[in-house]
Short mmCIF file of C-alpha atoms in Angstrom, two decimals:
data_model
loop_
_atom_site.label_atom_id
_atom_site.label_comp_id
_atom_site.label_asym_id
_atom_site.label_seq_id
_atom_site.Cartn_x
_atom_site.Cartn_y
_atom_site.Cartn_z
CA MET A 1 82.60 -19.63 162.94
CA PHE A 2 79.78 -19.65 165.52
CA LEU A 3 77.06 -20.80 163.14
CA LYS A 4 76.99 -24.23 164.79
CA PRO A 5 77.27 -25.14 168.51
CA PHE A 6 80.73 -25.01 170.03
CA LYS A 7 82.35 -26.73 173.00
CA MET A 8 83.33 -24.70 176.05
CA ARG A 9 86.69 -26.06 177.25
CA SER A 10 87.14 -23.84 180.32
CA THR A 11 86.05 -20.57 181.86
CA HIS A 12 87.47 -18.41 184.64
CA GLN A 13 87.18 -14.89 185.97
CA LEU A 14 89.95 -12.44 185.09
CA ASN A 15 92.14 -11.08 187.88
CA LYS A 16 93.49 -7.53 188.06
CA THR A 17 96.57 -8.28 185.97
CA GLU A 18 94.56 -10.02 183.25
CA ARG A 19 92.05 -7.15 183.18
CA ARG A 20 94.88 -4.67 182.62
CA GLU A 21 96.23 -6.81 179.77
CA LEU A 22 92.74 -6.96 178.22
CA LYS A 23 92.47 -3.17 178.45
CA LYS A 24 95.77 -2.73 176.58
CA PHE A 25 94.64 -5.28 174.01
CA CYS A 26 91.37 -3.38 173.45
CA ILE A 27 93.01 0.02 173.03
CA LYS A 28 95.54 -1.44 170.60
CA SER A 29 92.89 -3.34 168.63
CA PHE A 30 90.43 -0.46 168.14
CA PRO A 31 92.50 2.65 167.29
CA LEU A 32 89.58 4.37 165.53
CA ILE A 33 87.80 4.98 168.84
CA SER A 34 88.72 8.53 169.80
CA ASP A 35 87.37 8.23 173.36
CA CYS A 36 90.29 6.85 175.38
CA ASN A 37 87.96 6.00 178.28
CA PHE A 38 85.69 3.69 176.32
CA TYR A 39 87.08 0.67 178.16
CA GLU A 40 86.28 2.15 181.57
CA ASP A 41 82.77 3.02 180.37
CA TRP A 42 82.10 -0.60 179.49
CA ILE A 43 84.04 -2.46 182.18
CA THR A 44 84.05 -1.06 185.70
CA ARG A 45 85.62 -2.52 188.79
CA LYS A 46 82.34 -4.05 189.88
CA ASP A 47 81.77 -5.83 186.58
CA ARG A 48 82.52 -9.52 186.34
CA VAL A 49 84.83 -10.26 183.40
CA THR A 50 85.28 -13.89 182.39
CA ILE A 51 87.17 -15.61 179.61
CA CYS A 52 85.72 -18.70 177.97
CA LYS A 53 87.99 -20.96 175.92
CA LEU A 54 85.92 -22.34 173.07
CA LEU A 55 86.45 -25.06 170.48
CA THR A 56 84.30 -24.30 167.46
CA TYR A 57 82.60 -26.83 165.25
CA GLY A 58 85.30 -26.27 162.63
CA GLY A 59 88.12 -27.03 165.10
CA GLU A 60 89.31 -23.47 165.80
CA PHE A 61 90.29 -22.39 169.32
CA VAL A 62 88.70 -19.07 170.29
CA ASN A 63 88.76 -17.04 173.52
CA ALA A 64 85.50 -15.22 174.26
CA TYR A 65 85.46 -12.36 176.79
CA LEU A 66 82.20 -11.90 178.68
CA VAL A 67 81.27 -8.89 180.81
CA ASN A 68 78.41 -9.71 183.17
CA GLN A 69 77.66 -12.76 180.99
CA VAL A 70 77.40 -10.60 177.83
CA PRO A 71 79.97 -11.43 175.09
CA LEU A 72 81.82 -8.25 174.09
CA PHE A 73 85.01 -9.54 172.45
CA PHE A 74 86.45 -12.72 171.02
CA GLU A 75 90.10 -13.50 170.27
CA TYR A 76 90.97 -15.48 167.17
CA ASP A 77 94.29 -15.85 165.34
CA GLU A 78 95.96 -13.52 167.90
CA GLN A 79 93.51 -10.72 167.01
CA LEU A 80 90.78 -9.21 169.18
CA PHE A 81 87.40 -8.81 167.48
CA PRO A 82 84.36 -6.99 168.88
CA THR A 83 80.95 -8.62 168.96
CA VAL A 84 77.86 -6.94 167.60
CA TYR A 85 76.91 -5.99 171.17
CA PHE A 86 80.08 -3.91 171.50
CA LEU A 87 79.69 -2.35 168.06
CA TRP A 88 76.15 -1.22 168.84
CA ARG A 89 77.69 1.03 171.49
CA HIS A 90 80.77 2.03 169.44
CA PRO A 91 79.79 1.88 165.73
CA ASP A 92 82.97 3.81 164.80
CA ALA A 93 85.32 1.20 166.22
CA LEU A 94 86.04 -0.50 162.87
CA LEU A 95 85.83 -0.05 159.14
CA TYR A 96 82.39 -1.12 157.91
CA PHE A 97 80.74 -2.29 154.71
CA THR A 98 77.08 -1.53 154.07
CA THR A 99 74.83 -4.09 152.43
CA HIS A 100 71.13 -4.52 151.69
CA SER A 101 68.78 -5.77 154.40
CA GLN A 102 67.91 -8.81 152.24
CA VAL A 103 71.55 -10.01 152.50
CA VAL A 104 71.54 -10.18 156.33
CA ARG A 105 69.70 -13.52 156.41
CA LYS A 106 72.31 -15.04 154.08
CA LEU A 107 75.11 -13.85 156.36
CA GLN A 108 73.37 -15.40 159.37
CA ASN A 109 73.17 -18.69 157.46
CA GLY A 110 76.97 -18.79 157.07
CA ALA A 111 77.61 -16.98 153.78
CA ASP A 112 80.42 -14.47 153.31
CA LEU A 113 79.73 -10.98 151.96
CA MET A 114 80.14 -10.76 148.19
CA LEU A 115 80.97 -7.66 146.13
CA PRO A 116 77.54 -7.60 144.38
CA GLY A 117 75.96 -7.43 147.84
CA LEU A 118 77.57 -4.06 148.63
CA CYS A 119 75.57 -0.89 148.25
CA PRO A 120 76.58 1.02 145.08
CA GLU A 121 77.84 3.98 147.10
CA ILE A 122 80.13 1.74 149.16
CA TYR A 123 81.48 -0.01 146.05
CA SER A 124 82.30 3.31 144.40
CA SER A 125 84.05 4.56 147.56
CA LEU A 126 86.58 1.71 147.31
CA SER A 127 88.50 3.87 144.85
CA ILE A 128 89.81 5.99 147.76
CA ALA A 129 90.18 3.18 150.30
CA THR A 130 93.61 2.16 151.59
CA PHE A 131 92.91 -0.91 153.72
CA GLU A 132 94.87 -4.15 153.39
CA ARG A 133 93.79 -7.76 153.22
CA GLY A 134 92.63 -9.13 156.58
CA THR A 135 91.56 -5.73 157.99
CA LYS A 136 88.89 -6.09 160.67
CA LEU A 137 85.44 -4.78 159.73
CA PHE A 138 81.76 -5.12 160.45
CA VAL A 139 78.72 -5.18 158.18
CA ASN A 140 75.60 -3.02 158.56
CA THR A 141 72.58 -2.29 156.38
CA SER A 142 71.60 0.75 154.33
CA ASN A 143 68.65 1.57 156.62
CA ASN A 144 70.45 0.93 159.95
CA LYS A 145 74.11 1.44 160.80
CA ALA A 146 73.96 -1.10 163.68
CA ALA A 147 76.34 -4.02 163.13
CA VAL A 148 74.89 -7.33 161.98
CA ALA A 149 78.16 -9.23 161.30
CA VAL A 150 81.90 -9.06 162.05
CA GLY A 151 84.80 -10.32 159.97
CA VAL A 152 87.84 -9.32 157.90
CA THR A 153 88.37 -8.00 154.41
CA ALA A 154 88.87 -10.73 151.82
CA ASP A 155 91.47 -8.70 149.95
CA SER A 156 93.07 -5.28 149.78
CA ALA A 157 91.20 -2.23 148.53
CA SER A 158 93.28 -2.08 145.35
CA VAL A 159 92.29 -5.65 144.43
CA LEU A 160 88.61 -5.28 145.37
CA ARG A 161 88.05 -2.14 143.31
CA SER A 162 89.43 -3.93 140.24
CA CYS A 163 86.94 -6.78 140.68
CA LYS A 164 83.20 -6.90 140.16
CA VAL A 165 82.50 -10.34 141.60
CA GLY A 166 83.91 -12.43 144.43
CA LYS A 167 84.19 -12.13 148.20
CA CYS A 168 84.79 -8.77 149.80
CA ALA A 169 84.47 -9.83 153.47
CA ILE A 170 84.97 -13.10 155.34
CA ILE A 171 82.42 -13.34 158.15
CA TYR A 172 83.43 -14.72 161.55
CA HIS A 173 80.49 -13.71 163.73
CA SER A 174 76.95 -12.58 163.01
CA PHE A 175 73.93 -11.47 164.97
CA ASP A 176 71.89 -14.28 166.57
CA ASP A 177 74.64 -16.91 166.22
CA PHE A 178 75.68 -19.21 169.06
CA LEU A 179 78.17 -16.69 170.45
CA CYS A 180 75.29 -14.28 171.08
CA LYS A 181 73.46 -17.12 172.86
CA ILE A 182 76.42 -18.23 175.00
CA ASN A 183 75.42 -19.51 178.46
CA ASN A 184 71.80 -19.57 177.18
CA MET A 185 71.66 -15.78 177.15
CA PRO A 186 68.57 -14.30 175.46
CA THR A 187 69.40 -12.49 172.23
CA SER A 188 68.94 -8.73 172.37
CA PRO A 189 67.11 -7.08 169.47
CA ILE A 190 69.07 -4.98 166.98
CA PRO A 191 68.83 -1.30 167.98
CA GLN A 192 67.92 1.39 165.47
CA LEU A 193 70.97 3.67 165.11
CA GLY A 194 69.91 5.60 162.04
CA GLN A 195 70.82 5.29 158.39
CA SER A 196 74.37 4.43 157.37
CA GLN A 197 76.58 7.15 156.00
CA LEU A 198 79.29 6.69 153.46
CA PRO A 199 82.34 5.20 155.20
CA ILE A 200 84.59 7.61 153.30
CA PRO A 201 85.92 9.27 156.50
CA SER A 202 86.73 5.96 158.11
CA LEU A 203 88.26 4.61 154.88
CA GLN A 204 90.49 7.65 154.57
CA MET A 205 91.54 7.87 158.20
CA LEU A 206 91.99 4.15 158.75
CA GLN A 207 95.56 3.95 157.49
CA PRO A 208 97.00 7.02 159.27
CA VAL A 209 95.26 6.13 162.53
CA LEU A 210 96.66 2.64 162.41
CA GLU A 211 100.12 4.05 161.81
CA GLU A 212 99.85 6.50 164.70
CA PRO A 213 100.54 3.99 167.53
CA ASN A 214 103.79 2.94 165.82
CA THR A 215 104.92 6.57 165.56
CA GLN A 216 104.00 7.18 169.16
CA SER A 217 105.71 4.06 170.40
CA THR A 218 108.85 5.08 168.52
CA SER A 219 108.92 8.47 170.16
CA ASN A 220 108.22 7.03 173.59
CA GLU A 221 110.87 4.32 173.44
CA THR A 222 113.00 4.09 176.52
CA PRO A 223 116.39 5.65 175.74
CA THR A 224 119.30 3.26 175.80
CA SER A 225 121.52 3.73 178.82
CA PRO A 226 125.24 4.46 178.32
CA ASN A 227 126.11 1.05 179.76
CA GLU A 228 123.84 -0.71 177.25
CA GLU A 229 125.31 1.29 174.35
CA ALA A 230 128.81 0.33 175.47
CA ASN A 231 127.81 -3.35 175.62
CA ILE A 232 126.33 -3.21 172.11
CA LYS A 233 129.47 -1.58 170.70
CA ALA A 234 131.69 -4.09 172.53
CA MET A 235 129.63 -6.97 171.11
CA ASP A 236 129.98 -5.56 167.59
CA ASP A 237 133.76 -5.33 168.07
CA LEU A 238 133.86 -8.89 169.42
CA LEU A 239 132.04 -10.26 166.37
CA LEU A 240 134.47 -8.50 164.04
CA ARG A 241 137.35 -9.82 166.13
CA CYS A 242 136.04 -13.39 165.74
CA LEU A 243 135.94 -12.95 161.97
CA LEU A 244 139.46 -11.53 161.81
CA VAL A 245 140.86 -14.30 164.07
CA ALA A 246 139.27 -16.92 161.82
CA MET A 247 140.66 -15.31 158.66
CA LYS A 248 144.21 -14.73 159.91
CA PHE A 249 144.93 -17.67 162.21
CA THR A 250 142.80 -20.53 160.84
CA LYS A 251 144.39 -22.63 158.13
CA ASP A 252 142.57 -24.15 155.21
CA ILE A 253 139.11 -22.68 155.69
CA LYS A 254 136.90 -24.57 153.28
CA ILE A 255 134.82 -22.37 151.06
CA PRO A 256 132.07 -22.03 150.03
CA MET A 257 130.84 -22.13 153.65
CA LEU A 258 127.30 -21.84 154.94
CA VAL A 259 126.66 -18.84 157.15
CA SER A 260 125.24 -21.14 159.85
CA THR A 261 128.43 -23.24 159.78
CA PHE A 262 130.59 -20.15 160.20
CA CYS A 263 128.45 -18.94 163.09
CA ASN A 264 128.54 -22.26 164.94
CA THR A 265 132.26 -22.95 164.35
CA TYR A 266 133.97 -19.57 164.52
CA ILE A 267 131.66 -17.58 166.80
CA LYS A 268 129.65 -19.80 169.20
CA GLU A 269 132.34 -22.45 169.81
CA ALA A 270 135.42 -20.23 169.47
CA CYS A 271 134.00 -17.42 171.61
CA PRO A 272 131.00 -18.40 173.79
CA ALA A 273 130.72 -14.82 175.11
CA ALA A 274 129.78 -13.55 171.63
CA ASP A 275 126.01 -13.22 171.31
CA ILE A 276 124.77 -11.93 167.95
CA LYS A 277 121.38 -11.02 169.45
CA LYS A 278 123.01 -8.57 171.85
CA SER A 279 124.78 -6.74 169.05
CA SER A 280 123.43 -3.97 166.85
CA TYR A 281 123.02 -6.43 163.99
CA GLY A 282 120.59 -8.86 165.64
CA ARG A 283 121.22 -11.57 163.02
CA ILE A 284 124.40 -13.20 161.74
CA THR A 285 123.38 -12.51 158.13
CA ALA A 286 123.13 -8.77 158.85
CA PHE A 287 126.65 -8.81 160.34
CA LEU A 288 128.12 -10.69 157.37
CA GLN A 289 126.29 -8.44 154.90
CA LYS A 290 128.00 -5.47 156.57
CA CYS A 291 131.34 -7.29 156.24
CA ALA A 292 130.60 -7.99 152.57
CA LYS A 293 129.80 -4.31 152.06
CA ASP A 294 133.21 -3.48 153.59
CA GLU A 295 134.77 -6.02 151.15
CA LEU A 296 136.05 -8.32 153.91
CA ILE A 297 134.17 -11.30 152.50
CA SER A 298 131.98 -12.20 149.54
CA LEU A 299 128.43 -13.46 150.06
CA SER A 300 126.06 -15.20 147.70
CA LYS A 301 122.45 -16.21 148.21
CA LYS A 302 120.97 -19.49 147.06
CA GLY A 303 117.25 -19.37 147.66
CA HIS A 304 116.90 -18.36 151.32
CA ILE A 305 120.41 -19.57 152.28
CA TYR A 306 123.48 -17.31 152.47
CA VAL A 307 126.89 -18.76 151.60
CA ILE A 308 130.38 -17.28 152.15
CA THR A 309 132.18 -17.69 148.83
CA GLU A 310 135.44 -15.80 149.45
CA PHE A 311 137.60 -14.25 152.18
CA ASN A 312 139.59 -11.13 151.30
CA TYR A 313 142.94 -11.83 152.99
CA ASP A 314 144.47 -8.70 151.41
CA HIS A 315 142.10 -6.38 153.27
CA GLN A 316 143.78 -3.69 155.35
CA LEU A 317 141.99 -4.82 158.57
CA VAL A 318 143.29 -8.38 158.15
CA LYS A 319 146.86 -7.24 157.55
CA GLU A 320 146.92 -4.89 160.54
CA PHE A 321 145.13 -7.23 162.95
CA GLU A 322 147.23 -8.72 165.77
CA TYR A 323 145.80 -11.03 168.40
CA ASN A 324 146.13 -9.81 171.95
CA SER A 325 143.94 -11.33 174.67
CA GLU A 326 144.26 -8.19 176.80
CA GLN A 327 142.65 -6.11 174.04
CA GLU A 328 139.56 -8.31 173.87
CA PRO A 329 136.41 -6.19 174.27
CA LYS A 330 135.02 -6.31 177.79
CA ILE A 331 131.32 -7.00 178.04
CA SER A 332 129.54 -6.55 181.34
CA VAL A 333 127.31 -9.58 181.76
CA PRO A 334 124.56 -9.17 184.37
CA THR A 335 124.64 -11.79 187.07
CA GLN A 336 121.80 -14.25 186.74
CA GLU A 337 119.93 -15.36 189.79
CA LYS A 338 120.22 -18.99 190.67
CA PRO A 339 117.00 -20.93 190.12
CA LYS A 340 114.94 -21.36 193.25
CA SER A 341 114.92 -24.87 194.58
CA MET A 342 111.69 -26.77 194.07
CA THR A 343 110.60 -29.65 196.29
CA VAL A 344 107.45 -31.75 196.11
CA ARG A 345 106.27 -33.99 198.93
CA ASP A 346 103.11 -35.94 199.66
CA VAL A 347 100.85 -34.91 202.51
CA TYR A 348 97.57 -36.21 203.88
CA PHE A 349 94.64 -34.21 205.21
CA ILE A 350 93.09 -35.27 208.53
CA THR A 351 89.52 -36.54 208.23
CA GLN A 352 86.92 -37.26 210.89
CA PRO A 353 87.47 -41.08 210.94
CA VAL A 354 91.17 -40.70 211.91
CA LEU A 355 90.74 -37.67 214.20
CA PRO A 356 91.36 -39.71 217.46
CA LEU A 357 94.87 -40.39 216.19
CA PHE A 358 95.79 -36.68 216.11
CA GLN A 359 93.72 -35.22 218.94
CA LYS A 360 96.65 -35.34 221.33
CA MET A 361 98.65 -33.15 218.92
CA GLY A 362 95.84 -30.57 218.89
CA MET A 363 95.09 -30.98 215.19
CA ARG A 364 91.70 -30.59 213.54
CA PRO A 365 90.07 -32.08 210.45
CA GLY A 366 91.46 -30.51 207.30
CA THR A 367 95.00 -30.13 208.68
CA ALA A 368 97.73 -31.33 206.32
CA VAL A 369 100.29 -33.71 207.87
CA SER A 370 103.33 -35.38 206.36
CA VAL A 371 104.03 -39.12 206.37
CA PRO A 372 106.65 -38.87 209.20
CA GLN A 373 104.09 -37.01 211.32
CA ILE A 374 101.58 -39.81 210.68
CA ASP A 375 104.15 -42.41 211.77
CA GLU A 376 104.81 -40.42 214.93
CA ALA A 377 101.08 -40.13 215.67
CA ILE A 378 100.51 -43.87 215.16
CA LYS A 379 103.36 -44.89 217.47
CA ASP A 380 102.28 -42.37 220.11
CA TYR A 381 98.70 -43.69 219.98
CA LEU A 382 99.88 -47.30 220.36
CA LYS A 383 102.09 -46.36 223.28
CA THR A 384 99.30 -44.42 225.01
CA HIS A 385 96.90 -47.41 224.80
CA ASN A 386 99.54 -50.01 225.72
CA LEU A 387 99.57 -51.56 222.28
CA ALA A 388 103.11 -52.80 221.79
CA LEU A 389 104.60 -54.20 218.64
CA GLN A 390 105.47 -57.90 218.75
CA GLY A 391 108.01 -58.24 216.02
CA ASN A 392 106.27 -56.74 212.99
CA GLN A 393 102.74 -57.55 214.15
CA LEU A 394 100.12 -56.07 216.45
CA ASP A 395 98.00 -58.42 218.50
CA PHE A 396 94.79 -56.91 219.85
CA SER A 397 93.32 -60.08 221.31
CA ALA A 398 94.48 -59.63 224.92
CA ILE A 399 93.42 -56.03 225.49
CA ASP A 400 90.41 -53.78 225.42
CA ILE A 401 90.46 -52.12 222.06
CA THR A 402 89.03 -48.67 221.32
CA ASP A 403 86.36 -47.86 218.74
CA PHE A 404 89.03 -46.31 216.54
CA ILE A 405 91.03 -49.56 216.53
CA LYS A 406 87.87 -51.57 215.90
CA SER A 407 87.25 -49.57 212.72
CA LEU A 408 90.71 -50.54 211.47
CA LEU A 409 90.54 -54.30 212.20
CA PRO A 410 89.97 -56.67 209.29
CA LYS A 411 86.90 -58.87 209.36
CA GLU A 412 88.93 -62.03 209.09
CA GLY A 413 91.10 -61.55 212.15
CA ILE A 414 92.56 -59.29 214.77
CA ILE A 415 96.26 -59.51 213.88
CA LEU A 416 97.76 -56.74 211.74
CA THR A 417 101.22 -55.82 210.57
CA TYR A 418 102.32 -52.25 211.14
CA LEU A 419 102.32 -51.56 207.40
CA ASP A 420 98.75 -52.86 207.11
CA LEU A 421 97.68 -50.65 209.99
CA LYS A 422 99.36 -47.60 208.42
CA LYS A 423 97.81 -48.35 205.02
CA ARG A 424 94.33 -48.61 206.54
CA ILE A 425 94.82 -45.24 208.22
CA LEU A 426 96.10 -43.57 205.03
CA ASP A 427 93.12 -44.93 203.09
CA ARG A 428 90.83 -43.02 205.46
CA MET A 429 92.68 -39.73 204.86
CA THR A 430 92.60 -37.34 201.89
CA LYS A 431 95.78 -37.30 199.87
CA GLY A 432 97.39 -34.01 198.91
CA HIS A 433 100.74 -32.49 198.04
CA THR A 434 103.00 -29.61 199.05
CA LEU A 435 104.92 -27.63 196.43
CA LYS A 436 107.75 -25.49 197.82
CA ILE A 437 109.55 -23.05 195.52
CA GLY A 438 112.22 -21.14 197.39
CA ASP A 439 110.55 -19.87 200.56
CA VAL A 440 107.00 -20.05 199.17
CA GLU A 441 105.07 -23.19 200.04
CA THR A 442 101.60 -24.13 198.78
CA THR A 443 99.55 -27.11 199.89
CA LYS A 444 96.63 -28.47 197.88
CA LYS A 445 94.42 -31.53 197.90
CA GLY A 446 94.90 -34.14 195.24
CA GLU A 447 97.99 -35.76 193.81
CA LEU A 448 100.42 -33.57 191.84
CA GLU A 449 100.87 -35.20 188.46
CA PRO A 450 104.36 -35.08 186.93
CA ILE A 451 105.20 -32.90 183.94
CA LYS A 452 104.58 -35.06 180.86
CA ILE A 453 106.79 -34.50 177.82
CA THR A 454 105.72 -36.58 174.84
CA THR A 455 106.22 -36.57 171.10
CA ALA A 456 103.41 -36.83 168.59
CA PHE A 457 102.82 -36.26 164.90
CA ARG A 458 100.82 -33.34 163.51
CA SER A 459 100.39 -33.13 159.74
CA ASN A 460 103.02 -35.85 159.37
CA LYS A 461 105.59 -33.78 161.33
CA CYS A 462 107.07 -34.56 164.75
CA VAL A 463 106.08 -32.21 167.59
CA THR A 464 106.81 -32.20 171.32
CA LEU A 465 103.93 -31.72 173.77
CA VAL A 466 104.32 -30.52 177.36
CA ASN A 467 101.46 -31.00 179.83
CA ASN A 468 100.96 -30.28 183.56
CA ALA A 469 103.71 -27.63 183.60
CA GLU A 470 101.35 -24.90 184.84
CA GLN A 471 100.71 -26.93 188.00
CA TYR A 472 104.35 -26.23 188.88
CA THR A 473 103.73 -22.43 188.51
CA ILE A 474 105.59 -22.36 185.16
CA ASN A 475 104.42 -19.68 182.71
CA LEU A 476 103.98 -21.47 179.38
CA LEU A 477 104.34 -18.27 177.34
CA THR A 478 107.72 -17.59 178.95
CA LEU A 479 108.75 -21.23 178.49
CA ALA A 480 107.70 -21.11 174.83
CA LYS A 481 109.80 -17.99 174.23
CA GLU A 482 112.83 -19.62 175.87
CA CYS A 483 112.42 -22.67 173.64
CA GLN A 484 112.10 -20.48 170.55
CA ILE A 485 115.35 -18.72 171.43
CA GLY A 486 117.23 -21.78 172.67
CA LYS A 487 116.34 -24.16 169.83
CA ALA A 488 115.21 -21.78 167.06
CA THR A 489 111.98 -23.73 166.78
CA GLY A 490 108.30 -22.87 166.57
CA ALA A 491 106.24 -22.95 169.76
CA LYS A 492 102.64 -22.26 170.66
CA VAL A 493 100.30 -22.76 173.62
CA ASN A 494 97.16 -24.84 173.08
CA PRO A 495 94.19 -25.31 175.42
CA GLY A 496 94.68 -28.38 177.59
CA VAL A 497 92.67 -31.55 177.30
CA ARG A 498 91.40 -31.01 180.86
CA PRO A 499 91.09 -27.58 182.51
CA SER A 500 92.50 -28.98 185.77
CA ILE A 501 95.95 -29.61 184.23
CA GLY A 502 96.21 -26.24 182.47
CA ASN A 503 97.24 -25.48 178.90
CA GLU A 504 99.54 -27.47 176.64
CA LEU A 505 102.82 -26.32 175.08
CA GLN A 506 103.58 -27.54 171.56
CA LEU A 507 107.07 -27.36 170.02
CA GLN A 508 108.26 -28.32 166.57
CA GLY A 509 110.57 -31.34 166.42
CA ASN A 510 111.78 -33.66 169.16
CA GLN A 511 112.84 -31.35 172.02
CA ILE A 512 112.59 -33.78 174.96
CA THR A 513 116.27 -33.55 176.00
CA PHE A 514 116.34 -29.76 175.75
CA LEU A 515 113.14 -29.39 177.77
CA LYS A 516 114.36 -31.73 180.51
CA ASN A 517 117.59 -29.77 180.91
CA LEU A 518 115.74 -26.44 180.88
CA LEU A 519 113.15 -27.49 183.47
CA THR A 520 115.69 -28.98 185.85
CA SER A 521 118.46 -26.38 185.50
CA LYS A 522 116.50 -23.13 185.28
CA TYR A 523 113.18 -23.90 186.97
CA GLY A 524 114.55 -26.38 189.51
CA VAL A 525 111.94 -29.07 188.79
CA PRO A 526 113.00 -32.39 190.40
CA GLU A 527 113.88 -35.08 187.88
CA ASN A 528 111.37 -37.50 189.40
CA CYS A 529 108.61 -34.97 188.56
CA ILE A 530 109.28 -35.21 184.80
CA VAL A 531 108.22 -38.18 182.68
CA SER A 532 108.84 -38.46 178.94
CA SER A 533 107.87 -40.81 176.17
CA GLN A 534 108.47 -40.90 172.43
CA LYS A 535 105.90 -42.01 169.92
CA LYS A 536 107.16 -43.85 166.89
CA LYS A 537 105.71 -42.97 163.54
#
């Protein structure tokens, strides 16, 4: 992965919140480390932690985490991997395979670790191993247990022990590759940590240790409050009520009927308050499978699609059901806060050439002023120096003009319109913008580009791309999750083309209309700050 030079897209120092998230990520990624304070030992408050977004030669996007310019971790495919520098300090962090010292050079040249390259003792110990395919590991040598490469298992232990040839580990990072030399850092020599021991203990304890966080998280789950339990039960009753209403009071229901058609017609449209995700079932298929188990309906499966093939109108629940609006389950819906209003306006920063215009107002260079304030300053300056407007023009021929006015006069004459005078003043100022969200207002230099929503084609499929959204303080991960829920579509965040505009959100399909409505209704983005375009195939 880092055998050839990579491109560094962006780099920035982590803040306190990001450092806490990295700490959680580390503890979750390396469960074999028994010392719970290993993170604090490596990264103290005084250490400088930076994240570098890299584009490898093969086209993969990787996040590298550097502590005092030394690469310790890299994130790839939503997994956190340690570098050899980290593993030299914590050699028990991962499962490891031991190879011969002659194989190390081949790994550094880009080869993966093959089964014949394993030491005989390691190959024989696979009979008791329990790891799965894609388990993180590192490679060391028989005469030194220091890591020389990092990767994942090529297959599960059960498959590898039945094979005698083929790959056993896919290598992502090796000693002395370009990740070790990031920012032109000198490569540290491999330390001597002693001879490797059989990884039998780590192979045996790997599976139970990895299962331990799940057990712990289950026991530490926040108990559901009585109000939440009542809402879940009420939602379950409401879903059953929708089914019974459809069966008893709807004529000529056409069957077979797709489960999605039933959900859209008889649940979402007939009862907008019904939300399958807030019930105990979570999915419409789970609810209908429960109804099929109770013999209310009959379900059949064609491939991955569920179809309702029959309604049991003779069921006791259908016969006894009577519609009464007063008996409808009451669900307490939490009140949602209204989106904060967002306004964007242009401002200009005072520079030294136009300072005489604003000295009377007591302003200094670097102060941001709005366009109405500039108009007021220009008119006040003209009035102070007896420069009156004659129609729409300013004639400076009959008066003593100041040095400031001289700098604004064109070479070809001394007659200006007011708009020309204003334009010449604005050209000598630095343009900026003010973004106000609720009561919070931020002012920055430079023009605020609109949010760009475009369609493109990736692997012959239509996708929607969103750029510049982070400049409007919109969290792309939150926006991606809302799109996944709202449109049941795939979403991911890619590194932006330019670091100044932030990352890029990619959605499957054409979601321009949905995104426009979401940004304007929930986030309060002005419509004139959103531009969209569709690319034809």
